[in-house]
mmCIF file of C-alpha atoms in Angstrom:
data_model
loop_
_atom_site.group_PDB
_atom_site.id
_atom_site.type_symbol
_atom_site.label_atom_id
_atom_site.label_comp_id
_atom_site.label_asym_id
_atom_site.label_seq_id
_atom_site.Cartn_x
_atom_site.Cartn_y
_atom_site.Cartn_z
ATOM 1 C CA UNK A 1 150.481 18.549 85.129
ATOM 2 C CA UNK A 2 150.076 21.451 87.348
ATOM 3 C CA UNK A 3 151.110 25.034 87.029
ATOM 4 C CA UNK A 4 154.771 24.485 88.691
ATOM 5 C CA UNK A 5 155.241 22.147 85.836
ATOM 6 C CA UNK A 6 154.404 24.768 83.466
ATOM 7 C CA UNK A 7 155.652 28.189 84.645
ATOM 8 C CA UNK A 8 158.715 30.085 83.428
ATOM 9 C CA UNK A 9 160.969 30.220 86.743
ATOM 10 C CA UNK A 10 162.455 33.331 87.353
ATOM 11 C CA UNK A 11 159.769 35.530 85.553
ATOM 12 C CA UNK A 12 160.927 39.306 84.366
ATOM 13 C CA UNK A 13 159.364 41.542 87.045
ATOM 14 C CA UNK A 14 159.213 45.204 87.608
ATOM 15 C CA UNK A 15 158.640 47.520 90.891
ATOM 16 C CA UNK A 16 155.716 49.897 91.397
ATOM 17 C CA UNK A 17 158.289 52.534 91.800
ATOM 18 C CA UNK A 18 160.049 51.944 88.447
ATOM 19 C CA UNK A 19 159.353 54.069 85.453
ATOM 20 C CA UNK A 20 157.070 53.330 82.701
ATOM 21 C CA UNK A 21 160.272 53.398 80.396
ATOM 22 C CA UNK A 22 161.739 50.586 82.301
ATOM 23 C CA UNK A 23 158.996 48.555 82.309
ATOM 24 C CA UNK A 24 158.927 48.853 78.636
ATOM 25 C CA UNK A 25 162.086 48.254 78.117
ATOM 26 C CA UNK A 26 162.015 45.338 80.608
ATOM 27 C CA UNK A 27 159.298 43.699 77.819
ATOM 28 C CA UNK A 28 161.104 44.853 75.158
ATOM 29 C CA UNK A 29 164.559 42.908 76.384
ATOM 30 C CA UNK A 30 163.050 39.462 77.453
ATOM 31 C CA UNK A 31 160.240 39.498 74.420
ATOM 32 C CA UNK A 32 157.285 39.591 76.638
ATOM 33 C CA UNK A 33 154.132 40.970 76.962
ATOM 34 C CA UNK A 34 153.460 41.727 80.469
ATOM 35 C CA UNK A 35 155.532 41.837 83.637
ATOM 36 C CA UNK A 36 154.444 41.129 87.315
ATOM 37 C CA UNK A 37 154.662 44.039 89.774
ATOM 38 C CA UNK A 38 156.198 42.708 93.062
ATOM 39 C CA UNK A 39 156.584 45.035 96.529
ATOM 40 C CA UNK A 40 160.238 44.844 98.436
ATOM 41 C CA UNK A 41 159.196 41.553 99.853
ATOM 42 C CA UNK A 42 158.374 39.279 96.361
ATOM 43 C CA UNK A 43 154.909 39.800 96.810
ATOM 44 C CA UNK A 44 152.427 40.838 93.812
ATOM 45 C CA UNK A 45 150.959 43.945 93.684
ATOM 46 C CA UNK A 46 149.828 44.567 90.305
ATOM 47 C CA UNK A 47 150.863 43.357 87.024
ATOM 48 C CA UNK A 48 151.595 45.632 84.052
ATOM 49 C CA UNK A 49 150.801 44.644 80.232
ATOM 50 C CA UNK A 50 150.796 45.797 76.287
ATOM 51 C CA UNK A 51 147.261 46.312 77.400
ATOM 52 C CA UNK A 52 148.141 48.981 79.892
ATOM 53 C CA UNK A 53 150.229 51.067 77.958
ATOM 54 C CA UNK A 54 148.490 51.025 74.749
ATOM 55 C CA UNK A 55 146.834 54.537 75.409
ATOM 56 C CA UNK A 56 149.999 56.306 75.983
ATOM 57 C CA UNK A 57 150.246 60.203 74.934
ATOM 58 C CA UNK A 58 153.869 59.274 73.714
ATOM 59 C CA UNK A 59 151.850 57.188 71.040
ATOM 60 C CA UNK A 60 148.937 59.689 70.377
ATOM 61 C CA UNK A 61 146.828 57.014 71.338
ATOM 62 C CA UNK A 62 145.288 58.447 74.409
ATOM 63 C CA UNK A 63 141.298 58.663 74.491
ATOM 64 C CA UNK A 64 140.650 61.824 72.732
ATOM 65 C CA UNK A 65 136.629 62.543 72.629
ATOM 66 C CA UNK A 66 134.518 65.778 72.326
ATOM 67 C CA UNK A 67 134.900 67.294 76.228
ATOM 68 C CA UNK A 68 130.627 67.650 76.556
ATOM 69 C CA UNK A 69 131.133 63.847 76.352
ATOM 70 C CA UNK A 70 132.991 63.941 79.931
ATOM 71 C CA UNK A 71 129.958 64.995 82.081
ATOM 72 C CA UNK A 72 128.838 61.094 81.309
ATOM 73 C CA UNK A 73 132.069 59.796 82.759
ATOM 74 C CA UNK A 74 132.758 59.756 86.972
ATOM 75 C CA UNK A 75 135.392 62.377 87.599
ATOM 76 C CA UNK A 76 137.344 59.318 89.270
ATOM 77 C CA UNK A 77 137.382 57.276 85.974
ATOM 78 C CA UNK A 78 138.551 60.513 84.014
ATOM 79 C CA UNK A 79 141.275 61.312 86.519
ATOM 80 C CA UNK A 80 142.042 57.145 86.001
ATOM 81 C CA UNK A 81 142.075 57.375 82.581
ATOM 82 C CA UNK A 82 144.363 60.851 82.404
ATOM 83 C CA UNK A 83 147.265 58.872 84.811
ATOM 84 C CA UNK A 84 147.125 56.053 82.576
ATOM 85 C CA UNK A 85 148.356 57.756 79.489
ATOM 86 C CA UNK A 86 150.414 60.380 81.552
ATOM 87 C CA UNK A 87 151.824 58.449 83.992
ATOM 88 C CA UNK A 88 155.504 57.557 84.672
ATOM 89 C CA UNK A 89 155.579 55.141 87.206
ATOM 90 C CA UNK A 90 154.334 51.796 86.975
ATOM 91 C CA UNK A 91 152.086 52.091 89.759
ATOM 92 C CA UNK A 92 150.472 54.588 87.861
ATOM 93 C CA UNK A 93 149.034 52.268 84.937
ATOM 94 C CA UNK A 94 149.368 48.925 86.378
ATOM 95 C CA UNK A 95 146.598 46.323 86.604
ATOM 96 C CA UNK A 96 146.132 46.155 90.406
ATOM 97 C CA UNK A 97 143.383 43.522 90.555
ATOM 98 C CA UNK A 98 145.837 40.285 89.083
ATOM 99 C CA UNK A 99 144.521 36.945 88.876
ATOM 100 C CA UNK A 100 146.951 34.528 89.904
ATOM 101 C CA UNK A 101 147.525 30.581 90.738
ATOM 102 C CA UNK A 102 148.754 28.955 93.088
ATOM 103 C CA UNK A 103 152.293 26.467 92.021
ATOM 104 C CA UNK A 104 149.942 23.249 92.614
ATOM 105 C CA UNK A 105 146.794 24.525 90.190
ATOM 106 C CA UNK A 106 145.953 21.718 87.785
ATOM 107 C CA UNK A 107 146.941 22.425 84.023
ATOM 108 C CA UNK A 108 142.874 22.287 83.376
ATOM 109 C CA UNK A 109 142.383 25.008 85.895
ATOM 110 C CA UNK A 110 145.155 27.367 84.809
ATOM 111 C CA UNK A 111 143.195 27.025 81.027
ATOM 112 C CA UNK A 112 139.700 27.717 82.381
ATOM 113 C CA UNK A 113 140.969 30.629 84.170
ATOM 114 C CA UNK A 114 143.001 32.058 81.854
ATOM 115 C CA UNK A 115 139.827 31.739 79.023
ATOM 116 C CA UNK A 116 136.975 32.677 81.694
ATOM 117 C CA UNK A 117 139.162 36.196 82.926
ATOM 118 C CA UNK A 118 140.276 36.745 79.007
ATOM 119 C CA UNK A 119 144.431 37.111 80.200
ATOM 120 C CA UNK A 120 146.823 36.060 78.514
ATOM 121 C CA UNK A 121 149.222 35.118 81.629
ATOM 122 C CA UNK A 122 149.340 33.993 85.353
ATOM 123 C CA UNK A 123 151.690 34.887 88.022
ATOM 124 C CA UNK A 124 152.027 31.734 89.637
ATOM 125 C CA UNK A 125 152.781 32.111 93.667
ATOM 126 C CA UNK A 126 154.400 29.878 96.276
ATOM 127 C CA UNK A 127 152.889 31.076 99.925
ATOM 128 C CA UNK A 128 152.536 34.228 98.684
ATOM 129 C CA UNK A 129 155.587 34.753 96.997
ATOM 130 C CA UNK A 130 155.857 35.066 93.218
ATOM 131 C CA UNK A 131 157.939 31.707 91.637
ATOM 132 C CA UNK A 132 156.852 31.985 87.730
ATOM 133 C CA UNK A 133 154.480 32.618 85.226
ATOM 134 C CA UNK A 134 152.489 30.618 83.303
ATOM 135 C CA UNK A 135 151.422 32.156 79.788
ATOM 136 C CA UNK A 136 149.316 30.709 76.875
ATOM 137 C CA UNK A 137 152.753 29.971 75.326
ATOM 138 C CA UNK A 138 153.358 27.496 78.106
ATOM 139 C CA UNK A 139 150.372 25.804 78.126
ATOM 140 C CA UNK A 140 150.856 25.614 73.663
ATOM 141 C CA UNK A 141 154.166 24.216 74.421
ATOM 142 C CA UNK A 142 152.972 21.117 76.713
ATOM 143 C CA UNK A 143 150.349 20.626 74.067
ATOM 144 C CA UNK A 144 152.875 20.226 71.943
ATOM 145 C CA UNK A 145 155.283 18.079 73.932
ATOM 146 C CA UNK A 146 151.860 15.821 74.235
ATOM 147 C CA UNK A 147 150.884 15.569 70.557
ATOM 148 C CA UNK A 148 154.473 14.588 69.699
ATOM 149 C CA UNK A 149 154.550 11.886 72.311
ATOM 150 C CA UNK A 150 151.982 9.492 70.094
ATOM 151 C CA UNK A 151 151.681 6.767 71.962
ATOM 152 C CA UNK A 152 150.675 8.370 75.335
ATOM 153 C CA UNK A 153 148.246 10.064 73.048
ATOM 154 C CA UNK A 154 147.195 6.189 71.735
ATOM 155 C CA UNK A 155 146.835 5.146 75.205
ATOM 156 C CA UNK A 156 144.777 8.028 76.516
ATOM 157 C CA UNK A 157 142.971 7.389 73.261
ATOM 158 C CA UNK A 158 142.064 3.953 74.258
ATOM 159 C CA UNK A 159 141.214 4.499 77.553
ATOM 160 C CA UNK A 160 138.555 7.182 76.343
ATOM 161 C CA UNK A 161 136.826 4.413 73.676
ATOM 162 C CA UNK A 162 136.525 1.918 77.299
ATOM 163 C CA UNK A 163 135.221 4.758 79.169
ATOM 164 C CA UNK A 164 132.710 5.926 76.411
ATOM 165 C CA UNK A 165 131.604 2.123 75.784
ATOM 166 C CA UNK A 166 131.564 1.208 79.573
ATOM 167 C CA UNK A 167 129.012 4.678 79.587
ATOM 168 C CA UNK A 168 126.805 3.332 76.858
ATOM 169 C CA UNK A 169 126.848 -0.581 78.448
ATOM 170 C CA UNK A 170 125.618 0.764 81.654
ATOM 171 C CA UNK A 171 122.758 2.818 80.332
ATOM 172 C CA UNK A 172 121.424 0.007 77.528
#
């Protein structure tokens, strides 16, 4: 099972360009939790999630900290932080670095990836082009579809007890 097995085809997107409010309301409309950012030509360029907007000066939720404590912080990283919770484009608060996976990525890699970078979703890509996403959800769902399928579970089951007992054979 690979990732183009997985993925949800024709994944919600949204444009660097477009507002914050669309973007939200993008989420808000298909139930989701983040949104890909793709350029004129279908190509990734960021990916924008609850994560991003939760320190929003709509909200009150911005960082709010004594000023002296500012002199610790890079004047790039306050100027960051100050666009995030101002801004009103996407481009302004997207993720730019995104992890992604290729359509062909084994349903082991996706997990490990997805666990090892802590995200919660993968724009999966086609030569460079996004095709779908692959979330936690999907992967829960093909768990699913596997546990109610008992005996494939029986026979992978088996095979497992010959493998272990062909292991302890060949070391005795």
């Amino acid at each position: 099972m690979n990732a183009g097995d997985l993925m949800t085809t024709g994944a919600a997107t949204v444009h660097p360009w477009d507002t914050v409010s669309e973007a939200v309301g993008t989420m808000v409309n298909y139930g989701v939790s983040g949104l890909p950012v793709v350029d004129k030509e279908g190509r990734v360029v960021g990916i924008v999630t609850e994560r991003d907007l939760l320190r929003r000066v709509e909200l009150g939720t911005e960082h709010k900290r004594p000023r002296w404590l500012d002199l610790w912080f890079e004047p790039g990283d306050l100027a960051e932080e100050y666009s995030r919770a101002h801004g009103r484009k996407v481009e302004d608060v997207m993720t730019r670095e995104v992890v992604t996976a290729d359509v062909e990525m084994p349903a082991s890699e996706l997990a490990t990836l997805m666990q090892m970078k802590g995200i919660k979703r993968l724009p999966v890509l086609r030569e460079g082009k996004l095709v779908g996403i692959v979330s936690r959800a999907n992967l829960i769902t093909a768990l699913s579809r596997r546990l109610s399928q008992p005996e494939a579970v029986a026979a992978e089951d088996i095979e497992l007890r010959r493998r272990v007992l062909d292991e302890i054979v060949d070391k005795a």
